[in-house]
GROMACS .gro file of C-alpha atoms in nm:
model
  146
    1MET     CA    1  24.773   1.583 -16.198
    2SER     CA    2  25.044   1.443 -16.417
    3VAL     CA    3  25.415   1.479 -16.473
    4SER     CA    4  25.486   1.612 -16.822
    5GLN     CA    5  25.850   1.520 -16.881
    6SER     CA    6  26.160   1.355 -16.734
    7VAL     CA    7  26.468   1.510 -16.571
    8VAL     CA    8  26.724   1.645 -16.820
    9LEU     CA    9  27.066   1.783 -16.721
   10ARG     CA   10  27.184   2.092 -16.909
   11PRO     CA   11  26.871   2.124 -17.123
   12SER     CA   12  26.885   2.312 -17.450
   13GLY     CA   13  26.615   2.454 -17.668
   14PRO     CA   14  26.313   2.660 -17.579
   15VAL     CA   15  26.187   2.679 -17.223
   16ARG     CA   16  25.822   2.603 -17.173
   17PRO     CA   17  25.660   2.917 -17.033
   18LEU     CA   18  25.528   2.933 -16.680
   19ASP     CA   19  25.150   2.930 -16.642
   20ARG     CA   20  25.019   3.279 -16.556
   21ARG     CA   21  24.804   3.129 -16.280
   22VAL     CA   22  25.122   3.008 -16.107
   23LEU     CA   23  25.263   3.361 -16.118
   24GLY     CA   24  24.933   3.501 -15.987
   25LEU     CA   25  24.925   3.256 -15.696
   26ALA     CA   26  25.291   3.326 -15.619
   27GLY     CA   27  25.225   3.700 -15.619
   28ALA     CA   28  24.920   3.664 -15.397
   29GLY     CA   29  25.109   3.443 -15.153
   30ALA     CA   30  25.410   3.673 -15.138
   31GLY     CA   31  25.184   3.976 -15.098
   32GLY     CA   32  24.997   3.803 -14.817
   33PHE     CA   33  25.317   3.737 -14.626
   34VAL     CA   34  25.439   4.094 -14.683
   35LEU     CA   35  25.107   4.218 -14.543
   36ALA     CA   36  25.141   3.978 -14.250
   37GLY     CA   37  25.493   4.107 -14.185
   38VAL     CA   38  25.371   4.468 -14.191
   39TYR     CA   39  25.082   4.371 -13.961
   40GLN     CA   40  25.325   4.199 -13.723
   41LEU     CA   41  25.580   4.482 -13.724
   42SER     CA   42  25.310   4.746 -13.668
   43GLY     CA   43  25.175   4.562 -13.367
   44GLY     CA   44  24.846   4.489 -13.546
   45ARG     CA   45  24.775   4.850 -13.640
   46ILE     CA   46  24.822   4.812 -14.017
   47GLY     CA   47  24.614   4.557 -14.205
   48ILE     CA   48  24.334   4.521 -14.457
   49PRO     CA   49  23.991   4.515 -14.294
   50CYS     CA   50  23.734   4.267 -14.420
   51LEU     CA   51  23.439   4.448 -14.578
   52LEU     CA   52  23.196   4.167 -14.487
   53HIS     CA   53  23.305   4.174 -14.123
   54ALA     CA   54  23.305   4.555 -14.109
   55THR     CA   55  22.950   4.581 -14.246
   56THR     CA   56  22.779   4.273 -14.100
   57GLY     CA   57  22.998   4.147 -13.815
   58LEU     CA   58  23.021   3.808 -13.991
   59ASN     CA   59  23.353   3.643 -14.067
   60CYS     CA   60  23.427   3.559 -14.430
   61PRO     CA   61  23.622   3.241 -14.513
   62LEU     CA   62  23.945   3.442 -14.534
   63CYS     CA   63  23.897   3.645 -14.214
   64GLY     CA   64  24.194   3.595 -13.987
   65SER     CA   65  24.434   3.504 -14.271
   66THR     CA   66  24.662   3.803 -14.207
   67ARG     CA   67  24.669   3.731 -13.835
   68MET     CA   68  24.725   3.362 -13.913
   69ALA     CA   69  25.025   3.441 -14.136
   70ALA     CA   70  25.160   3.684 -13.874
   71ALA     CA   71  25.132   3.408 -13.613
   72LEU     CA   72  25.323   3.175 -13.847
   73LEU     CA   73  25.594   3.438 -13.885
   74ARG     CA   74  25.621   3.437 -13.504
   75GLY     CA   75  25.629   3.057 -13.503
   76ASP     CA   76  25.298   3.031 -13.313
   77LEU     CA   77  25.124   2.742 -13.490
   78ASP     CA   78  24.848   2.717 -13.226
   79ALA     CA   79  24.744   3.080 -13.274
   80ALA     CA   80  24.766   3.040 -13.652
   81TRP     CA   81  24.530   2.741 -13.635
   82HIS     CA   82  24.277   2.937 -13.432
   83PHE     CA   83  24.280   3.237 -13.667
   84ASN     CA   84  24.204   3.036 -13.985
   85PRO     CA   85  24.259   2.658 -13.998
   86VAL     CA   86  24.138   2.614 -14.357
   87VAL     CA   87  24.386   2.864 -14.500
   88LEU     CA   88  24.656   2.723 -14.271
   89VAL     CA   89  24.611   2.382 -14.437
   90LEU     CA   90  24.543   2.496 -14.796
   91GLY     CA   91  24.810   2.768 -14.804
   92PRO     CA   92  25.115   2.544 -14.761
   93LEU     CA   93  24.978   2.281 -15.001
   94ILE     CA   94  24.926   2.541 -15.272
   95GLY     CA   95  25.253   2.713 -15.177
   96VAL     CA   96  25.459   2.396 -15.221
   97ALA     CA   97  25.305   2.325 -15.563
   98VAL     CA   98  25.357   2.685 -15.678
   99GLY     CA   99  25.709   2.698 -15.534
  100TYR     CA  100  25.805   2.377 -15.712
  101GLN     CA  101  25.675   2.511 -16.042
  102LEU     CA  102  25.875   2.833 -15.998
  103VAL     CA  103  26.195   2.644 -15.910
  104ALA     CA  104  26.152   2.401 -16.202
  105TRP     CA  105  26.095   2.687 -16.447
  106SER     CA  106  26.388   2.890 -16.307
  107LEU     CA  107  26.634   2.602 -16.327
  108GLU     CA  108  26.524   2.524 -16.681
  109SER     CA  109  26.551   2.893 -16.780
  110LEU     CA  110  26.911   2.894 -16.653
  111HIS     CA  111  26.973   2.577 -16.861
  112LEU     CA  112  27.088   2.388 -16.550
  113ILE     CA  113  26.829   2.111 -16.526
  114ARG     CA  114  26.482   2.037 -16.659
  115LEU     CA  115  26.260   1.898 -16.386
  116PRO     CA  116  25.921   1.742 -16.450
  117ARG     CA  117  25.644   2.001 -16.443
  118LEU     CA  118  25.313   1.938 -16.274
  119THR     CA  119  25.021   1.976 -16.511
  120MET     CA  120  24.649   1.949 -16.466
  121SER     CA  121  24.388   1.914 -16.734
  122PRO     CA  122  24.149   2.208 -16.770
  123ARG     CA  123  23.875   1.985 -16.630
  124ALA     CA  124  24.085   1.898 -16.322
  125VAL     CA  125  24.166   2.267 -16.268
  126ASP     CA  126  23.796   2.351 -16.295
  127TRP     CA  127  23.702   2.084 -16.040
  128ALA     CA  128  23.983   2.187 -15.803
  129VAL     CA  129  23.879   2.552 -15.813
  130LYS     CA  130  23.513   2.462 -15.758
  131GLY     CA  131  23.610   2.229 -15.471
  132ILE     CA  132  23.818   2.495 -15.297
  133ILE     CA  133  23.542   2.754 -15.340
  134ALA     CA  134  23.285   2.508 -15.200
  135LEU     CA  135  23.513   2.427 -14.905
  136LEU     CA  136  23.563   2.798 -14.831
  137LEU     CA  137  23.189   2.870 -14.855
  138VAL     CA  138  23.103   2.583 -14.619
  139TYR     CA  139  23.374   2.700 -14.378
  140GLY     CA  140  23.251   3.060 -14.405
  141VAL     CA  141  22.900   2.957 -14.306
  142ALA     CA  142  23.015   2.713 -14.034
  143ARG     CA  143  23.243   2.965 -13.861
  144ASN     CA  144  22.950   3.205 -13.819
  145LEU     CA  145  22.706   2.953 -13.666
  146HIS     CA  146  22.830   2.993 -13.308
   0.00000   0.00000   0.00000
C-alpha cells in the first residue's frame, strides 16, 4: 500500500475518480448494517438465511454476520465476537480504509483539501483478495469441526 500524493489545501483541477471497488465495499457495508438494524428492530424475525446452513446445517464463513452487526449496534462486543470473530476483525479494518477513501474523495470533490489516497498495486490487491478468501475458507471449515 502506498500514499499517492501530499496534502493540498483548496485544490484545483480535476478530481481523481474513486475506485469502483471502494464504492462496492461501502455499499455492501452500509447494506449489511441496514440489514442488521432491521434484524435488531424486528427482534430477529427479519434477516437473510444462509443457503448453505439451510440445506446442510453447516455454517459458512459469513454465518452470524448479521447477528454480529446487530450485537455491535446494541454495544454487545462479547456477543458480536461469538457470532463471527473473523468478520468482527476484518470488517472494521476494511471499513476504516474504505471510509478514509470516501472522505478523502469527498473533500477533494468539494475543493476543500486533497488528502493522500491509499493505493495498492494490482498484484497487492490480488494477493489481499486471495488471502482474505483463504482465511474465510479456513475459518469456514474450522467452525464446523466441533
